[in-house]
PDB file of C-alpha atoms in Angstrom:
ATOM      1  CA  MET B   1      74.224 104.242  88.919  1.00  0.00           C
ATOM      2  CA  THR B   2      74.360 101.023  90.418  1.00  0.00           C
ATOM      3  CA  PRO B   3      76.758 100.875  93.888  1.00  0.00           C
ATOM      4  CA  VAL B   4      80.398  99.328  93.016  1.00  0.00           C
ATOM      5  CA  TYR B   5      80.095  96.258  95.869  1.00  0.00           C
ATOM      6  CA  LEU B   6      77.881  94.330  93.249  1.00  0.00           C
ATOM      7  CA  TYR B   7      80.114  94.758  90.304  1.00  0.00           C
ATOM      8  CA  LEU B   8      82.281  93.649  92.297  1.00  0.00           C
ATOM      9  CA  ALA B   9      81.318  90.066  93.815  1.00  0.00           C
ATOM     10  CA  PRO B  10      83.014  89.290  97.274  1.00  0.00           C
ATOM     11  CA  ALA B  11      85.021  86.555  96.439  1.00  0.00           C
ATOM     12  CA  ILE B  12      87.814  83.777  98.629  1.00  0.00           C
ATOM     13  CA  VAL B  13      91.696  84.919  97.578  1.00  0.00           C
ATOM     14  CA  SER B  14      93.403  82.137  98.510  1.00  0.00           C
ATOM     15  CA  LEU B  15      97.234  82.402  98.804  1.00  0.00           C
ATOM     16  CA  LEU B  16      99.303  80.182  98.072  1.00  0.00           C
ATOM     17  CA  LEU B  17     102.650  81.037  99.855  1.00  0.00           C
ATOM     18  CA  MET B  18     106.468  79.989  98.328  1.00  0.00           C
ATOM     19  CA  GLY B  19     109.069  78.688 101.225  1.00  0.00           C
ATOM     20  CA  CYS B  20     106.854  77.248 103.246  1.00  0.00           C
ATOM     21  CA  GLN B  21     104.153  75.864 101.575  1.00  0.00           C
ATOM     22  CA  ARG B  22     101.542  77.869 103.496  1.00  0.00           C
ATOM     23  CA  THR B  23      97.744  78.803 102.298  1.00  0.00           C
ATOM     24  CA  ALA B  24      95.596  82.133 103.980  1.00  0.00           C
ATOM     25  CA  ALA B  25      92.493  82.935 102.518  1.00  0.00           C
ATOM     26  CA  LEU B  26      91.270  86.414 102.749  1.00  0.00           C
ATOM     27  CA  LYS B  27      88.517  87.507 102.007  1.00  0.00           C
ATOM     28  CA  VAL B  28      87.119  90.757 100.101  1.00  0.00           C
ATOM     29  CA  THR B  29      83.834  91.059 101.662  1.00  0.00           C
ATOM     30  CA  GLU B  30      83.291  95.070 100.469  1.00  0.00           C
ATOM     31  CA  VAL B  31      84.068  97.941  98.223  1.00  0.00           C
ATOM     32  CA  GLY B  32      83.089 101.159  97.999  1.00  0.00           C
ATOM     33  CA  PRO B  33      84.026 103.973  96.093  1.00  0.00           C
ATOM     34  CA  ASN B  34      86.998 105.229  99.088  1.00  0.00           C
ATOM     35  CA  TYR B  35      87.347 102.013 101.137  1.00  0.00           C
ATOM     36  CA  VAL B  36      88.285  98.105 100.306  1.00  0.00           C
ATOM     37  CA  GLU B  37      87.555  96.083 103.606  1.00  0.00           C
ATOM     38  CA  ILE B  38      89.505  92.314 103.556  1.00  0.00           C
ATOM     39  CA  LEU B  39      88.966  89.187 106.349  1.00  0.00           C
ATOM     40  CA  LEU B  40      90.882  87.401 107.878  1.00  0.00           C
ATOM     41  CA  ASP B  41      88.810  84.001 107.097  1.00  0.00           C
ATOM     42  CA  GLN B  42      90.514  81.892 109.316  1.00  0.00           C
ATOM     43  CA  PRO B  43      91.401  80.386 112.488  1.00  0.00           C
ATOM     44  CA  ASP B  44      95.720  81.492 112.493  1.00  0.00           C
ATOM     45  CA  ALA B  45      96.920  84.344 112.797  1.00  0.00           C
ATOM     46  CA  PHE B  46      98.631  85.847 109.078  1.00  0.00           C
ATOM     47  CA  ASN B  47     101.492  88.408 108.704  1.00  0.00           C
ATOM     48  CA  LEU B  48     100.585  90.288 105.890  1.00  0.00           C
ATOM     49  CA  THR B  49     104.166  91.066 104.593  1.00  0.00           C
ATOM     50  CA  ASN B  50     105.285  90.653 101.178  1.00  0.00           C
ATOM     51  CA  MET B  51     101.321  90.981 100.875  1.00  0.00           C
ATOM     52  CA  LYS B  52      99.677  93.036  98.209  1.00  0.00           C
ATOM     53  CA  LEU B  53      96.364  94.319  97.296  1.00  0.00           C
ATOM     54  CA  GLN B  54      96.001  95.179  93.255  1.00  0.00           C
ATOM     55  CA  TRP B  55      93.858  96.579  91.119  1.00  0.00           C
ATOM     56  CA  ILE B  56      93.302  97.100  87.522  1.00  0.00           C
ATOM     57  CA  TYR B  57      90.619  99.622  87.020  1.00  0.00           C
ATOM     58  CA  ARG B  58      88.532 100.464  83.325  1.00  0.00           C
ATOM     59  CA  GLU B  59      85.829 103.124  82.608  1.00  0.00           C
ATOM     60  CA  GLY B  60      84.665 102.253  79.425  1.00  0.00           C
ATOM     61  CA  ASN B  61      86.377 102.810  76.512  1.00  0.00           C
ATOM     62  CA  ALA B  62      89.393 104.273  78.130  1.00  0.00           C
ATOM     63  CA  GLN B  63      93.101 102.503  79.062  1.00  0.00           C
ATOM     64  CA  SER B  64      92.769 100.324  82.276  1.00  0.00           C
ATOM     65  CA  VAL B  65      94.798 102.243  84.945  1.00  0.00           C
ATOM     66  CA  ALA B  66      96.611  99.899  88.068  1.00  0.00           C
ATOM     67  CA  GLY B  67      97.449 100.093  91.389  1.00  0.00           C
ATOM     68  CA  GLU B  68      97.983  98.120  94.605  1.00  0.00           C
ATOM     69  CA  VAL B  69      98.752  99.030  98.846  1.00  0.00           C
ATOM     70  CA  ASP B  70     101.320  97.226 100.599  1.00  0.00           C
ATOM     71  CA  LEU B  71      98.545  95.422 103.189  1.00  0.00           C
ATOM     72  CA  GLY B  72     102.560  94.231 105.351  1.00  0.00           C
ATOM     73  CA  VAL B  73     101.783  97.855 106.479  1.00  0.00           C
ATOM     74  CA  ALA B  74      99.669  96.533 108.896  1.00  0.00           C
ATOM     75  CA  GLY B  75     101.251  93.945 110.226  1.00  0.00           C
ATOM     76  CA  THR B  76      99.369  90.559 111.620  1.00  0.00           C
ATOM     77  CA  LEU B  77      96.013  89.661 111.179  1.00  0.00           C
ATOM     78  CA  GLN B  78      94.904  87.065 113.884  1.00  0.00           C
ATOM     79  CA  GLY B  79      92.405  85.069 113.080  1.00  0.00           C
ATOM     80  CA  ARG B  80      88.513  86.444 111.971  1.00  0.00           C
ATOM     81  CA  GLN B  81      89.556  89.815 111.972  1.00  0.00           C
ATOM     82  CA  TYR B  82      89.175  92.839 109.590  1.00  0.00           C
ATOM     83  CA  LEU B  83      91.593  94.692 107.945  1.00  0.00           C
ATOM     84  CA  VAL B  84      90.110  97.862 105.813  1.00  0.00           C
ATOM     85  CA  ILE B  85      92.559  99.916 103.530  1.00  0.00           C
ATOM     86  CA  TRP B  86      90.796 103.492 103.426  1.00  0.00           C
ATOM     87  CA  GLU B  87      91.487 107.250 102.253  1.00  0.00           C
ATOM     88  CA  GLU B  88      91.991 109.804 104.113  1.00  0.00           C
ATOM     89  CA  PRO B  89      90.041 113.382 103.003  1.00  0.00           C
ATOM     90  CA  LEU B  90      93.243 115.407 102.146  1.00  0.00           C
ATOM     91  CA  TYR B  91      95.750 112.670 103.007  1.00  0.00           C
ATOM     92  CA  ALA B  92      99.230 113.150 100.599  1.00  0.00           C
ATOM     93  CA  ASP B  93     101.751 110.142 102.664  1.00  0.00           C
ATOM     94  CA  PRO B  94     102.398 107.059 102.569  1.00  0.00           C
ATOM     95  CA  PRO B  95     100.005 104.536 103.818  1.00  0.00           C
ATOM     96  CA  VAL B  96     100.856 104.015 107.279  1.00  0.00           C
ATOM     97  CA  ALA B  97      99.232 101.419 109.768  1.00  0.00           C
ATOM     98  CA  GLN B  98      95.815 102.905 111.763  1.00  0.00           C
ATOM     99  CA  ASP B  99      93.037 102.073 113.062  1.00  0.00           C
ATOM    100  CA  TYR B 100      89.724 102.807 110.787  1.00  0.00           C
ATOM    101  CA  ARG B 101      86.890 105.101 112.496  1.00  0.00           C
ATOM    102  CA  ALA B 102      86.957 102.930 116.399  1.00  0.00           C
ATOM    103  CA  PRO B 103      89.119 101.153 118.241  1.00  0.00           C
ATOM    104  CA  PHE B 104      90.227  97.750 117.197  1.00  0.00           C
ATOM    105  CA  ILE B 105      89.522  97.718 113.212  1.00  0.00           C
ATOM    106  CA  ARG B 106      92.625  97.262 112.300  1.00  0.00           C
ATOM    107  CA  GLY B 107      93.302 100.071 109.076  1.00  0.00           C
ATOM    108  CA  ILE B 108      95.448 100.932 106.958  1.00  0.00           C
ATOM    109  CA  LYS B 109      95.106 105.197 105.696  1.00  0.00           C
ATOM    110  CA  VAL B 110      95.943 105.982 101.890  1.00  0.00           C
ATOM    111  CA  ALA B 111      95.928 108.873  99.907  1.00  0.00           C
ATOM    112  CA  ASP B 112      93.252 110.363  98.915  1.00  0.00           C
ATOM    113  CA  GLY B 113      91.943 109.836  95.225  1.00  0.00           C
ATOM    114  CA  LEU B 114      94.259 105.832  95.497  1.00  0.00           C
ATOM    115  CA  PHE B 115      91.349 104.290  94.271  1.00  0.00           C
ATOM    116  CA  PRO B 116      90.107 103.637  91.450  1.00  0.00           C
ATOM    117  CA  PRO B 117      87.199 106.738  90.358  1.00  0.00           C
ATOM    118  CA  TYR B 118      83.954 104.913  89.604  1.00  0.00           C
ATOM    119  CA  GLY B 119      81.949 106.376  87.720  1.00  0.00           C
ATOM    120  CA  ASN B 120      78.529 105.392  85.322  1.00  0.00           C
ATOM    121  CA  ASP B 121      80.100 102.231  83.428  1.00  0.00           C
ATOM    122  CA  PRO B 122      83.294 100.770  85.521  1.00  0.00           C
ATOM    123  CA  SER B 123      84.747  97.951  85.562  1.00  0.00           C
ATOM    124  CA  VAL B 124      87.292  97.029  88.660  1.00  0.00           C
ATOM    125  CA  SER B 125      89.042  93.737  89.587  1.00  0.00           C
ATOM    126  CA  MET B 126      90.911  93.427  92.772  1.00  0.00           C
ATOM    127  CA  VAL B 127      93.165  90.943  93.904  1.00  0.00           C
ATOM    128  CA  VAL B 128      95.231  90.455  97.212  1.00  0.00           C
ATOM    129  CA  ARG B 129      99.001  88.426  95.949  1.00  0.00           C
ATOM    130  CA  GLY B 130     102.236  87.947  97.610  1.00  0.00           C
ATOM    131  CA  VAL B 131     105.037  85.433  99.331  1.00  0.00           C
ATOM    132  CA  GLN B 132     105.255  84.926 102.783  1.00  0.00           C
ATOM    133  CA  ILE B 133     109.334  83.908 102.702  1.00  0.00           C
TER     134      ILE B 133
END
């Protein structure tokens, strides 16, 4: 089975923020079966309020399934800071801000099974979207 990150080429996602017309560069740097790593690829801090990581998944001929995570849970990222959104085994509550595996790696812990189950023939698209008011 081909690793899922080969199906999802790392991409820079630019966010056009309504109101203040500010643009922020977020880079999806790594995707695994139970986590997504995002980098704020700019020197300035950025508040993630009203930002969402969204995806759509399809396995073979099955119907597409969509999902999302509210990135605002993590608050503000500093410039060049990573954010990891990961599934915690046996966790079933709403997403919460929590460091990922080591101090100083910002994270959002989400429910076990929230991300799509990657099988033999996955097609997955991920995007970060939002409006900063």
